[in-house]
Amino acid sequence: MGEGSRKKGFCGWFLVLLVAAVIAIAVVITVRKRSQNSEPELGPVPGPPGQVQKKYGDALKIAMQFFDVQKSGKLVDNKISWRGDSALKDGSEAKLDLSKGMYDAGDHIKFGFPMAFTATVLSWAILEYGDQMQTVDQLEPAQDSLKWITDYLIEAHPSENVLYIQVTLISISINCSYLFVTLHPEKASLQVNTSSPGTEVAAETAAAMASASLVFKSSDSTYSSTLLKHAKQLFTFADKHRGSYSESIPEVQTYYNSTGYEDELLWAASWLYHATGDKSYFEYVTGENGNDFAKFGSPSWFSWDNKLAGTQVLLSRVSFFGEKDTSNSASLNKYRKTAEAVMCGLLPKSPSATKSRTDNGLIWVSEWNALQHPVASAFLAVLYSDYMLTSRTAKLSCSGESYGPSDIRKFAISQVDYILGDNPMKMSYLVGYGDKYPEYVHHRGASIPEHATTVGAVVGGPFLNETYVDSRNNSMQGEPTTYNSAVLVALLSGLITTSSVVQSFT
């Protein structure tokens, strides 16, 4: 064979090999993509609580202590050495006993709106994860803390259309460094009624009482019935006399200004449906009110002020586990689809992932009380993951990409691990957990050096650049709140171990 022929033969083989290599590379890339986007594997249905994740169990025990720090009234079996009775005369000017309940943050004020939300979330955590709380002996403390709030809420609702929504200091500034060891200042109690309505706070209180009625149904049926009676009355009051408490009582705008009451009406009706099985509440959320208020298809952030994402996840539970005549409802499916959109926004690799994150992955929406959104989002994620796993739902689709329960749970774990110290500051934002945590919390219980550790407090959290200034005067980052603690307790309870969720609360 001549030299020219050999060259042509060589070039021919070279082209064949080149084409084969390109095909091989394309096959590898395709296989990898298919592997990455393959159907998520669904693990076995978890049974009773399994092995305890020690760090989450330890964190839960610490977080629970903040409820004892925040208690108002005559303390029973007090576990906080520096705390004493306080506010024993609250409500006396209205001839009511409003001494119980919990202080909101680092001050001496009892705000009914976020306090009721605290009770609702704590109830939800107990209902979903009470068995897991029990593995680390925190179920009874959680129930006791819940009852401390609901006892107050019962007293705050003396008649069908009257609800006391705030016990406010008259003579002490919210910014002072006064320690409430034994505190009995002059206070005023604010109420909503038919002439000064407060739909959002009345509906949230109805949600709190309805959910708590489920918690106590088996252990104290009489107390449970009392809570449910109040919940029904308050929902009727909230719905019939619509109006924002921020407009009726402008003083509340300074601290807990409401952005609307529609979400609370759906939230309360959803909890009343779970508590009663009464289809009228189901029809309330799936009928005209749902169409008007639910903002289907628009994901939102779950918080003390906005309950839509929580409502969507709670009603997804009915879609996953409810009877056929309800679970197949087209309107109910809209709630579930919106809940899925919430989850898709949280998953960091999802095509629709939110950009509201720090560089290291923490959900970050607001510089004030920054941790409320990642903690609340992670709690909803754990719930939804467990609903999927228990119902044998293998995947959800986010713009064509598939994700499984384990992906959603992994997101929740990333948020709580960040809070517990896996962050650029190498600091836990839960006071008392780990080797390094905030020392100068914006809280009156930490305002005197000898009482400088407010154990269990979840501080506000980092700035967007993931820094934290540990200063007593830094209320933006350093002030803990009772409702943040409730959501963190709920989140940790869902992560202590793995177990299937109950398919019905009743």
PDB file of C-alpha atoms in Angstrom, residues 158-269:
ATOM      1  CA  PRO A 158     -64.647  36.618  78.870  1.00  0.00           C
ATOM      2  CA  SER A 159     -67.585  36.797  76.438  1.00  0.00           C
ATOM      3  CA  GLU A 160     -68.324  35.701  72.874  1.00  0.00           C
ATOM      4  CA  ASN A 161     -67.424  38.994  71.198  1.00  0.00           C
ATOM      5  CA  VAL A 162     -64.723  40.329  73.527  1.00  0.00           C
ATOM      6  CA  LEU A 163     -61.076  39.329  73.469  1.00  0.00           C
ATOM      7  CA  TYR A 164     -58.295  40.972  75.469  1.00  0.00           C
ATOM      8  CA  ILE A 165     -55.353  41.062  73.104  1.00  0.00           C
ATOM      9  CA  GLN A 166     -52.562  42.838  74.964  1.00  0.00           C
ATOM     10  CA  VAL A 167     -51.421  43.602  78.486  1.00  0.00           C
ATOM     11  CA  THR A 168     -49.298  46.714  78.145  1.00  0.00           C
ATOM     12  CA  LEU A 169     -46.916  48.450  80.497  1.00  0.00           C
ATOM     13  CA  ILE A 170     -47.922  51.998  81.349  1.00  0.00           C
ATOM     14  CA  SER A 171     -44.929  53.213  83.293  1.00  0.00           C
ATOM     15  CA  ILE A 172     -41.911  51.201  82.083  1.00  0.00           C
ATOM     16  CA  SER A 173     -40.166  51.766  78.754  1.00  0.00           C
ATOM     17  CA  ILE A 174     -39.733  48.730  76.501  1.00  0.00           C
ATOM     18  CA  ASN A 175     -36.034  49.597  76.111  1.00  0.00           C
ATOM     19  CA  CYS A 176     -35.051  49.728  79.773  1.00  0.00           C
ATOM     20  CA  SER A 177     -32.869  47.183  81.542  1.00  0.00           C
ATOM     21  CA  TYR A 178     -35.352  46.292  84.265  1.00  0.00           C
ATOM     22  CA  LEU A 179     -35.228  42.693  85.421  1.00  0.00           C
ATOM     23  CA  PHE A 180     -38.570  40.927  85.868  1.00  0.00           C
ATOM     24  CA  VAL A 181     -37.639  38.737  88.830  1.00  0.00           C
ATOM     25  CA  THR A 182     -40.639  39.867  90.866  1.00  0.00           C
ATOM     26  CA  LEU A 183     -42.478  42.451  88.812  1.00  0.00           C
ATOM     27  CA  HIS A 184     -45.848  44.068  89.484  1.00  0.00           C
ATOM     28  CA  PRO A 185     -46.014  47.278  87.425  1.00  0.00           C
ATOM     29  CA  GLU A 186     -49.084  49.244  86.474  1.00  0.00           C
ATOM     30  CA  LYS A 187     -50.557  47.909  83.240  1.00  0.00           C
ATOM     31  CA  ALA A 188     -53.491  48.404  80.889  1.00  0.00           C
ATOM     32  CA  SER A 189     -55.373  45.632  79.095  1.00  0.00           C
ATOM     33  CA  LEU A 190     -56.479  46.206  75.501  1.00  0.00           C
ATOM     34  CA  GLN A 191     -59.469  44.468  73.921  1.00  0.00           C
ATOM     35  CA  VAL A 192     -61.137  43.915  70.558  1.00  0.00           C
ATOM     36  CA  ASN A 193     -64.920  43.732  70.315  1.00  0.00           C
ATOM     37  CA  THR A 194     -67.761  44.343  67.864  1.00  0.00           C
ATOM     38  CA  SER A 195     -67.134  48.077  67.695  1.00  0.00           C
ATOM     39  CA  SER A 196     -63.330  47.683  67.599  1.00  0.00           C
ATOM     40  CA  PRO A 197     -62.818  44.433  65.691  1.00  0.00           C
ATOM     41  CA  GLY A 198     -59.608  42.479  65.454  1.00  0.00           C
ATOM     42  CA  THR A 199     -60.173  39.654  63.024  1.00  0.00           C
ATOM     43  CA  GLU A 200     -56.555  38.486  62.764  1.00  0.00           C
ATOM     44  CA  VAL A 201     -55.938  38.222  66.503  1.00  0.00           C
ATOM     45  CA  ALA A 202     -59.356  36.662  67.202  1.00  0.00           C
ATOM     46  CA  ALA A 203     -58.870  34.123  64.415  1.00  0.00           C
ATOM     47  CA  GLU A 204     -55.315  33.289  65.513  1.00  0.00           C
ATOM     48  CA  THR A 205     -56.584  32.767  69.054  1.00  0.00           C
ATOM     49  CA  ALA A 206     -59.291  30.500  67.644  1.00  0.00           C
ATOM     50  CA  ALA A 207     -56.585  28.516  65.833  1.00  0.00           C
ATOM     51  CA  ALA A 208     -54.579  28.246  69.046  1.00  0.00           C
ATOM     52  CA  MET A 209     -57.539  26.965  71.028  1.00  0.00           C
ATOM     53  CA  ALA A 210     -58.731  24.572  68.329  1.00  0.00           C
ATOM     54  CA  SER A 211     -55.285  23.009  67.906  1.00  0.00           C
ATOM     55  CA  ALA A 212     -54.734  22.845  71.676  1.00  0.00           C
ATOM     56  CA  SER A 213     -58.108  21.150  72.105  1.00  0.00           C
ATOM     57  CA  LEU A 214     -56.685  18.269  70.080  1.00  0.00           C
ATOM     58  CA  VAL A 215     -53.567  18.129  72.265  1.00  0.00           C
ATOM     59  CA  PHE A 216     -55.587  17.753  75.462  1.00  0.00           C
ATOM     60  CA  LYS A 217     -58.457  15.704  74.069  1.00  0.00           C
ATOM     61  CA  SER A 218     -57.304  12.363  75.452  1.00  0.00           C
ATOM     62  CA  SER A 219     -55.764  13.599  78.715  1.00  0.00           C
ATOM     63  CA  ASP A 220     -58.369  16.169  79.803  1.00  0.00           C
ATOM     64  CA  SER A 221     -61.564  16.011  77.774  1.00  0.00           C
ATOM     65  CA  THR A 222     -63.290  18.710  79.834  1.00  0.00           C
ATOM     66  CA  TYR A 223     -60.488  21.209  79.268  1.00  0.00           C
ATOM     67  CA  SER A 224     -60.372  20.225  75.591  1.00  0.00           C
ATOM     68  CA  SER A 225     -64.102  20.898  75.232  1.00  0.00           C
ATOM     69  CA  THR A 226     -63.698  24.290  76.888  1.00  0.00           C
ATOM     70  CA  LEU A 227     -60.949  25.231  74.451  1.00  0.00           C
ATOM     71  CA  LEU A 228     -63.028  24.106  71.487  1.00  0.00           C
ATOM     72  CA  LYS A 229     -66.045  26.118  72.653  1.00  0.00           C
ATOM     73  CA  HIS A 230     -63.905  29.262  72.839  1.00  0.00           C
ATOM     74  CA  ALA A 231     -62.333  28.495  69.449  1.00  0.00           C
ATOM     75  CA  LYS A 232     -65.727  28.253  67.743  1.00  0.00           C
ATOM     76  CA  GLN A 233     -66.975  31.459  69.346  1.00  0.00           C
ATOM     77  CA  LEU A 234     -63.834  33.367  68.463  1.00  0.00           C
ATOM     78  CA  PHE A 235     -63.897  32.218  64.860  1.00  0.00           C
ATOM     79  CA  THR A 236     -67.512  33.328  64.491  1.00  0.00           C
ATOM     80  CA  PHE A 237     -66.631  36.683  66.066  1.00  0.00           C
ATOM     81  CA  ALA A 238     -63.579  37.084  63.814  1.00  0.00           C
ATOM     82  CA  ASP A 239     -65.482  36.235  60.648  1.00  0.00           C
ATOM     83  CA  LYS A 240     -68.701  38.101  61.375  1.00  0.00           C
ATOM     84  CA  HIS A 241     -67.052  41.321  62.561  1.00  0.00           C
ATOM     85  CA  ARG A 242     -64.229  41.732  60.077  1.00  0.00           C
ATOM     86  CA  GLY A 243     -61.639  44.409  60.639  1.00  0.00           C
ATOM     87  CA  SER A 244     -57.948  44.663  61.439  1.00  0.00           C
ATOM     88  CA  TYR A 245     -56.842  45.182  65.005  1.00  0.00           C
ATOM     89  CA  SER A 246     -54.108  47.442  63.674  1.00  0.00           C
ATOM     90  CA  GLU A 247     -56.821  49.864  62.597  1.00  0.00           C
ATOM     91  CA  SER A 248     -59.020  49.424  65.670  1.00  0.00           C
ATOM     92  CA  ILE A 249     -56.114  49.823  68.093  1.00  0.00           C
ATOM     93  CA  PRO A 250     -53.377  51.908  66.422  1.00  0.00           C
ATOM     94  CA  GLU A 251     -51.049  51.413  69.413  1.00  0.00           C
ATOM     95  CA  VAL A 252     -50.312  47.846  68.255  1.00  0.00           C
ATOM     96  CA  GLN A 253     -48.771  49.062  64.999  1.00  0.00           C
ATOM     97  CA  THR A 254     -45.498  49.908  66.741  1.00  0.00           C
ATOM     98  CA  TYR A 255     -44.673  46.295  67.555  1.00  0.00           C
ATOM     99  CA  TYR A 256     -46.968  43.762  65.875  1.00  0.00           C
ATOM    100  CA  ASN A 257     -48.658  45.521  63.019  1.00  0.00           C
ATOM    101  CA  SER A 258     -50.830  43.198  60.961  1.00  0.00           C
ATOM    102  CA  THR A 259     -50.647  43.124  57.165  1.00  0.00           C
ATOM    103  CA  GLY A 260     -54.073  41.490  56.826  1.00  0.00           C
ATOM    104  CA  TYR A 261     -56.511  39.085  58.434  1.00  0.00           C
ATOM    105  CA  GLU A 262     -57.537  36.876  55.504  1.00  0.00           C
ATOM    106  CA  ASP A 263     -54.785  34.320  56.154  1.00  0.00           C
ATOM    107  CA  GLU A 264     -55.777  33.951  59.811  1.00  0.00           C
ATOM    108  CA  LEU A 265     -59.401  33.213  58.837  1.00  0.00           C
ATOM    109  CA  LEU A 266     -58.275  30.334  56.600  1.00  0.00           C
ATOM    110  CA  TRP A 267     -55.761  29.149  59.220  1.00  0.00           C
ATOM    111  CA  ALA A 268     -58.369  29.111  61.997  1.00  0.00           C
ATOM    112  CA  ALA A 269     -60.996  27.386  59.850  1.00  0.00           C
TER     113      ALA A 269
END
